[in-house]
Amino acid sequence: MKKYLKILVYLCLIGLVSIISVNSYVKSTTKKDIHHSLNRFPKNDFGIIFGAGIKGNQPGKYLKDRLDAGILLYKSKRINKILLSGDNGREEYDELTVMKKYCFRHGVDTTKIFIDYAGFDTYSTMYRAKHIFKIRKATLISQEYHLNRAIYIGQKLGIKSVGYSANKGEYPGYKYVCFREYFSIFKSFFDVLRNRKPHFLGDPIDTNGVSNYSKEDKR
């Protein structure tokens, strides 16, 4: 029994060291690409905003701050177009409709808004941004805890990525999501290594052409 207990302890220690090592590597290679203000912020054609939860027909705190940051970048001409990516897999929970209507109501030209209807996780969003939307350079807009992972995935998939921190005030459960991010980074590291394919791909979308924002949703 003691033999198996020792093996279990060793395996746990190896796992813990591996998670810490991967996180240190990912964060050290991406921290220089995270920006907190518009000062000297690079211009990109696309900004990518990741879904983060809604409350009824309104964005939650995390998502609202991401959308506000993306709208600020757009109005400041740091980005020209916005790719919204989130979960609309259930009729009663549709992040993307909330996101695109919020952008429209706050002055973003809908011809500049593109929608990723299958961005169910960060890796899928970045993979689809590369292979479906053919994006080569992008500003990634999220809270800081999430940006290291998003930038790392983007760069490894061939998207020259920088991050803009949407942090503004306090967030419910922020310590928990920061803790959970250690495991998410670890998983994403291996997603990149094995070149995981998202569950949904589809035909390429020409981002130099007509936006896939539905005209019926302009209300």
Short mmCIF file of N, CA and C in Angstrom, two decimals, residues 3-114:
data_model
loop_
_atom_site.label_atom_id
_atom_site.label_comp_id
_atom_site.label_asym_id
_atom_site.label_seq_id
_atom_site.Cartn_x
_atom_site.Cartn_y
_atom_site.Cartn_z
N LYS A 3 3.82 1.53 -1.17
CA LYS A 3 4.47 1.65 -2.47
C LYS A 3 3.59 2.43 -3.44
N TYR A 4 2.31 2.09 -3.49
CA TYR A 4 1.39 2.76 -4.39
C TYR A 4 1.14 4.20 -3.97
N LEU A 5 1.16 4.42 -2.65
CA LEU A 5 0.98 5.79 -2.14
C LEU A 5 2.15 6.67 -2.56
N LYS A 6 3.36 6.12 -2.51
CA LYS A 6 4.55 6.86 -2.94
C LYS A 6 4.48 7.19 -4.42
N ILE A 7 4.05 6.21 -5.21
CA ILE A 7 3.93 6.43 -6.66
C ILE A 7 2.93 7.54 -6.94
N LEU A 8 1.81 7.52 -6.21
CA LEU A 8 0.78 8.55 -6.38
C LEU A 8 1.33 9.93 -6.02
N VAL A 9 2.09 10.00 -4.92
CA VAL A 9 2.69 11.27 -4.50
C VAL A 9 3.66 11.77 -5.56
N TYR A 10 4.50 10.88 -6.08
CA TYR A 10 5.46 11.26 -7.11
C TYR A 10 4.76 11.77 -8.37
N LEU A 11 3.70 11.06 -8.75
CA LEU A 11 2.96 11.48 -9.94
C LEU A 11 2.32 12.87 -9.74
N CYS A 12 1.80 13.09 -8.54
CA CYS A 12 1.22 14.40 -8.24
C CYS A 12 2.27 15.50 -8.28
N LEU A 13 3.44 15.20 -7.75
CA LEU A 13 4.54 16.18 -7.76
C LEU A 13 5.00 16.48 -9.18
N ILE A 14 5.09 15.43 -10.00
CA ILE A 14 5.49 15.62 -11.40
C ILE A 14 4.46 16.47 -12.13
N GLY A 15 3.17 16.17 -11.87
CA GLY A 15 2.11 16.95 -12.49
C GLY A 15 2.15 18.41 -12.07
N LEU A 16 2.38 18.64 -10.78
CA LEU A 16 2.43 20.00 -10.26
C LEU A 16 3.60 20.78 -10.86
N VAL A 17 4.76 20.14 -10.91
CA VAL A 17 5.94 20.79 -11.49
C VAL A 17 5.72 21.09 -12.97
N SER A 18 5.08 20.16 -13.67
CA SER A 18 4.81 20.35 -15.10
C SER A 18 3.88 21.54 -15.33
N ILE A 19 2.81 21.63 -14.53
CA ILE A 19 1.86 22.74 -14.67
C ILE A 19 2.54 24.07 -14.39
N ILE A 20 3.33 24.13 -13.33
CA ILE A 20 4.02 25.38 -12.98
C ILE A 20 5.03 25.76 -14.06
N SER A 21 5.76 24.77 -14.57
CA SER A 21 6.78 25.04 -15.59
C SER A 21 6.15 25.55 -16.88
N VAL A 22 5.09 24.91 -17.33
CA VAL A 22 4.41 25.34 -18.56
C VAL A 22 3.85 26.74 -18.39
N ASN A 23 3.24 27.01 -17.25
CA ASN A 23 2.68 28.34 -17.00
C ASN A 23 3.78 29.41 -16.99
N SER A 24 4.90 29.11 -16.37
CA SER A 24 6.01 30.07 -16.32
C SER A 24 6.52 30.37 -17.72
N TYR A 25 6.62 29.32 -18.54
CA TYR A 25 7.10 29.48 -19.91
C TYR A 25 6.13 30.33 -20.74
N VAL A 26 4.85 29.99 -20.68
CA VAL A 26 3.85 30.72 -21.46
C VAL A 26 3.79 32.19 -21.04
N LYS A 27 3.78 32.44 -19.75
CA LYS A 27 3.67 33.81 -19.26
C LYS A 27 4.92 34.63 -19.57
N SER A 28 6.09 34.02 -19.45
CA SER A 28 7.34 34.75 -19.70
C SER A 28 7.51 35.11 -21.17
N THR A 29 6.94 34.29 -22.06
CA THR A 29 7.09 34.55 -23.50
C THR A 29 6.01 35.48 -24.06
N THR A 30 4.99 35.78 -23.24
CA THR A 30 3.89 36.61 -23.77
C THR A 30 3.66 37.90 -22.99
N LYS A 31 4.27 38.04 -21.82
CA LYS A 31 3.95 39.21 -20.98
C LYS A 31 4.32 40.53 -21.65
N LYS A 32 5.34 40.52 -22.49
CA LYS A 32 5.75 41.75 -23.18
C LYS A 32 4.72 42.21 -24.20
N ASP A 33 3.82 41.33 -24.59
CA ASP A 33 2.83 41.65 -25.62
C ASP A 33 1.49 42.09 -25.02
N ILE A 34 1.42 42.24 -23.71
CA ILE A 34 0.18 42.70 -23.06
C ILE A 34 0.29 44.19 -22.77
N HIS A 35 -0.71 44.94 -23.23
CA HIS A 35 -0.72 46.39 -23.07
C HIS A 35 -1.89 46.80 -22.18
N HIS A 36 -1.69 47.91 -21.46
CA HIS A 36 -2.70 48.37 -20.51
C HIS A 36 -3.25 49.75 -20.84
N SER A 37 -2.73 50.39 -21.87
CA SER A 37 -3.21 51.71 -22.25
C SER A 37 -3.02 51.90 -23.75
N LEU A 38 -3.59 52.97 -24.27
CA LEU A 38 -3.48 53.26 -25.70
C LEU A 38 -2.13 53.87 -26.06
N ASN A 39 -1.37 54.27 -25.06
CA ASN A 39 -0.07 54.88 -25.30
C ASN A 39 0.86 53.89 -26.00
N ARG A 40 1.30 54.25 -27.19
CA ARG A 40 2.21 53.41 -28.00
C ARG A 40 1.60 52.05 -28.34
N PHE A 41 0.29 52.00 -28.35
CA PHE A 41 -0.35 50.72 -28.66
C PHE A 41 -0.34 50.51 -30.17
N PRO A 42 0.10 49.33 -30.64
CA PRO A 42 0.19 49.09 -32.08
C PRO A 42 -1.18 49.00 -32.74
N LYS A 43 -1.26 49.41 -33.99
CA LYS A 43 -2.50 49.30 -34.75
C LYS A 43 -2.58 47.93 -35.41
N ASN A 44 -3.78 47.39 -35.45
CA ASN A 44 -4.04 46.13 -36.14
C ASN A 44 -5.35 46.25 -36.90
N ASP A 45 -5.47 45.47 -37.97
CA ASP A 45 -6.72 45.49 -38.71
C ASP A 45 -7.85 44.91 -37.86
N PHE A 46 -7.55 43.81 -37.12
CA PHE A 46 -8.58 43.11 -36.37
C PHE A 46 -8.35 43.14 -34.87
N GLY A 47 -9.45 43.31 -34.16
CA GLY A 47 -9.49 43.05 -32.73
C GLY A 47 -10.40 41.86 -32.48
N ILE A 48 -9.98 40.95 -31.62
CA ILE A 48 -10.79 39.76 -31.30
C ILE A 48 -11.28 39.88 -29.86
N ILE A 49 -12.59 39.83 -29.69
CA ILE A 49 -13.20 39.91 -28.36
C ILE A 49 -13.79 38.54 -28.03
N PHE A 50 -13.40 37.99 -26.89
CA PHE A 50 -13.82 36.66 -26.47
C PHE A 50 -15.06 36.75 -25.57
N GLY A 51 -16.00 35.85 -25.78
CA GLY A 51 -17.18 35.79 -24.94
C GLY A 51 -16.82 35.50 -23.49
N ALA A 52 -17.68 35.97 -22.56
CA ALA A 52 -17.34 35.79 -21.13
C ALA A 52 -18.56 35.77 -20.23
N GLY A 53 -19.71 35.44 -20.76
CA GLY A 53 -20.88 35.31 -19.90
C GLY A 53 -21.85 36.48 -20.01
N ILE A 54 -23.14 36.15 -20.00
CA ILE A 54 -24.19 37.16 -20.09
C ILE A 54 -25.17 36.96 -18.94
N LYS A 55 -25.93 38.02 -18.68
CA LYS A 55 -27.01 37.96 -17.69
C LYS A 55 -28.29 38.39 -18.39
N GLY A 56 -29.07 37.43 -18.79
CA GLY A 56 -30.26 37.74 -19.58
C GLY A 56 -29.85 38.26 -20.94
N ASN A 57 -30.25 39.49 -21.25
CA ASN A 57 -29.90 40.09 -22.54
C ASN A 57 -28.80 41.15 -22.41
N GLN A 58 -28.04 41.07 -21.33
CA GLN A 58 -26.97 42.03 -21.10
C GLN A 58 -25.66 41.30 -20.84
N PRO A 59 -24.54 41.92 -21.22
CA PRO A 59 -23.25 41.29 -20.91
C PRO A 59 -22.95 41.34 -19.43
N GLY A 60 -22.33 40.28 -18.91
CA GLY A 60 -21.86 40.30 -17.54
C GLY A 60 -20.67 41.24 -17.40
N LYS A 61 -20.18 41.39 -16.18
CA LYS A 61 -19.09 42.34 -15.89
C LYS A 61 -17.85 42.06 -16.74
N TYR A 62 -17.43 40.80 -16.80
CA TYR A 62 -16.25 40.45 -17.59
C TYR A 62 -16.45 40.84 -19.06
N LEU A 63 -17.58 40.43 -19.61
CA LEU A 63 -17.84 40.65 -21.03
C LEU A 63 -18.04 42.12 -21.34
N LYS A 64 -18.75 42.84 -20.49
CA LYS A 64 -18.98 44.27 -20.73
C LYS A 64 -17.65 45.01 -20.83
N ASP A 65 -16.73 44.72 -19.93
CA ASP A 65 -15.45 45.41 -19.96
C ASP A 65 -14.64 45.04 -21.20
N ARG A 66 -14.76 43.80 -21.65
CA ARG A 66 -14.08 43.40 -22.90
C ARG A 66 -14.67 44.16 -24.09
N LEU A 67 -15.99 44.23 -24.13
CA LEU A 67 -16.65 44.94 -25.23
C LEU A 67 -16.31 46.43 -25.21
N ASP A 68 -16.33 47.02 -24.02
CA ASP A 68 -16.00 48.45 -23.90
C ASP A 68 -14.56 48.71 -24.34
N ALA A 69 -13.66 47.81 -23.99
CA ALA A 69 -12.26 47.97 -24.40
C ALA A 69 -12.12 47.86 -25.92
N GLY A 70 -12.83 46.91 -26.51
CA GLY A 70 -12.79 46.76 -27.97
C GLY A 70 -13.37 47.96 -28.68
N ILE A 71 -14.47 48.48 -28.15
CA ILE A 71 -15.10 49.67 -28.75
C ILE A 71 -14.17 50.88 -28.64
N LEU A 72 -13.48 51.01 -27.50
CA LEU A 72 -12.50 52.08 -27.33
C LEU A 72 -11.38 51.98 -28.37
N LEU A 73 -10.87 50.78 -28.57
CA LEU A 73 -9.81 50.59 -29.57
C LEU A 73 -10.31 50.92 -30.97
N TYR A 74 -11.54 50.54 -31.26
CA TYR A 74 -12.14 50.82 -32.56
C TYR A 74 -12.30 52.33 -32.78
N LYS A 75 -12.86 53.00 -31.79
CA LYS A 75 -13.09 54.44 -31.93
C LYS A 75 -11.80 55.23 -31.91
N SER A 76 -10.76 54.65 -31.31
CA SER A 76 -9.44 55.30 -31.29
C SER A 76 -8.60 54.94 -32.51
N LYS A 77 -9.23 54.17 -33.42
CA LYS A 77 -8.59 53.75 -34.67
C LYS A 77 -7.34 52.90 -34.46
N ARG A 78 -7.34 52.14 -33.35
CA ARG A 78 -6.26 51.18 -33.13
C ARG A 78 -6.59 49.83 -33.78
N ILE A 79 -7.88 49.61 -34.03
CA ILE A 79 -8.32 48.46 -34.81
C ILE A 79 -9.36 48.94 -35.81
N ASN A 80 -9.47 48.25 -36.93
CA ASN A 80 -10.44 48.63 -37.97
C ASN A 80 -11.69 47.75 -37.95
N LYS A 81 -11.52 46.50 -37.54
CA LYS A 81 -12.62 45.54 -37.55
C LYS A 81 -12.61 44.76 -36.25
N ILE A 82 -13.76 44.19 -35.93
CA ILE A 82 -13.90 43.41 -34.69
C ILE A 82 -14.43 42.02 -35.03
N LEU A 83 -13.76 41.01 -34.49
CA LEU A 83 -14.27 39.64 -34.55
C LEU A 83 -14.80 39.28 -33.17
N LEU A 84 -16.10 38.99 -33.11
CA LEU A 84 -16.74 38.58 -31.87
C LEU A 84 -16.82 37.06 -31.85
N SER A 85 -16.37 36.46 -30.76
CA SER A 85 -16.36 35.00 -30.69
C SER A 85 -16.91 34.55 -29.34
N GLY A 86 -17.90 33.68 -29.37
CA GLY A 86 -18.50 33.25 -28.11
C GLY A 86 -19.41 32.06 -28.28
N ASP A 87 -20.24 31.83 -27.29
CA ASP A 87 -21.11 30.66 -27.22
C ASP A 87 -22.55 31.05 -27.55
N ASN A 88 -23.07 30.50 -28.63
CA ASN A 88 -24.49 30.68 -28.93
C ASN A 88 -25.14 29.32 -29.18
N GLY A 89 -24.64 28.33 -28.44
CA GLY A 89 -25.07 26.95 -28.68
C GLY A 89 -26.45 26.61 -28.17
N ARG A 90 -27.03 27.49 -27.34
CA ARG A 90 -28.37 27.22 -26.81
C ARG A 90 -29.25 28.44 -27.03
N GLU A 91 -30.51 28.20 -27.29
CA GLU A 91 -31.44 29.30 -27.56
C GLU A 91 -31.56 30.24 -26.36
N GLU A 92 -31.49 29.66 -25.16
CA GLU A 92 -31.65 30.47 -23.95
C GLU A 92 -30.34 31.13 -23.53
N TYR A 93 -29.25 30.82 -24.21
CA TYR A 93 -27.95 31.42 -23.86
C TYR A 93 -27.20 31.74 -25.14
N ASP A 94 -27.24 33.02 -25.52
CA ASP A 94 -26.68 33.44 -26.81
C ASP A 94 -25.78 34.65 -26.60
N GLU A 95 -24.51 34.37 -26.31
CA GLU A 95 -23.55 35.45 -26.07
C GLU A 95 -23.41 36.36 -27.28
N LEU A 96 -23.37 35.77 -28.45
CA LEU A 96 -23.02 36.53 -29.64
C LEU A 96 -24.06 37.58 -30.01
N THR A 97 -25.33 37.26 -29.85
CA THR A 97 -26.36 38.27 -30.13
C THR A 97 -26.23 39.44 -29.17
N VAL A 98 -25.98 39.14 -27.89
CA VAL A 98 -25.77 40.20 -26.91
C VAL A 98 -24.55 41.03 -27.27
N MET A 99 -23.47 40.38 -27.67
CA MET A 99 -22.22 41.07 -27.98
C MET A 99 -22.36 41.98 -29.19
N LYS A 100 -22.96 41.46 -30.26
CA LYS A 100 -23.01 42.27 -31.48
C LYS A 100 -24.00 43.43 -31.35
N LYS A 101 -25.10 43.21 -30.62
CA LYS A 101 -26.04 44.32 -30.41
C LYS A 101 -25.42 45.39 -29.53
N TYR A 102 -24.63 44.99 -28.55
CA TYR A 102 -23.96 45.95 -27.67
C TYR A 102 -23.00 46.82 -28.49
N CYS A 103 -22.21 46.19 -29.36
CA CYS A 103 -21.29 46.95 -30.21
C CYS A 103 -22.05 47.91 -31.12
N PHE A 104 -23.13 47.44 -31.70
CA PHE A 104 -23.94 48.29 -32.58
C PHE A 104 -24.50 49.50 -31.84
N ARG A 105 -25.05 49.24 -30.65
CA ARG A 105 -25.64 50.33 -29.86
C ARG A 105 -24.60 51.36 -29.42
N HIS A 106 -23.34 50.93 -29.35
CA HIS A 106 -22.28 51.83 -28.90
C HIS A 106 -21.42 52.34 -30.05
N GLY A 107 -21.99 52.33 -31.23
CA GLY A 107 -21.38 53.09 -32.32
C GLY A 107 -20.43 52.38 -33.24
N VAL A 108 -20.37 51.05 -33.18
CA VAL A 108 -19.50 50.32 -34.10
C VAL A 108 -20.27 50.05 -35.39
N ASP A 109 -19.68 50.42 -36.51
CA ASP A 109 -20.27 50.16 -37.82
C ASP A 109 -20.41 48.65 -38.02
N THR A 110 -21.63 48.19 -38.27
CA THR A 110 -21.85 46.74 -38.37
C THR A 110 -21.15 46.11 -39.56
N THR A 111 -20.76 46.91 -40.54
CA THR A 111 -19.99 46.35 -41.67
C THR A 111 -18.57 46.00 -41.23
N LYS A 112 -18.20 46.44 -40.02
CA LYS A 112 -16.87 46.16 -39.49
C LYS A 112 -16.88 45.08 -38.41
N ILE A 113 -18.06 44.48 -38.21
CA ILE A 113 -18.20 43.44 -37.19
C ILE A 113 -18.34 42.08 -37.86
N PHE A 114 -17.48 41.15 -37.49
CA PHE A 114 -17.57 39.78 -37.97
C PHE A 114 -17.86 38.86 -36.78
#
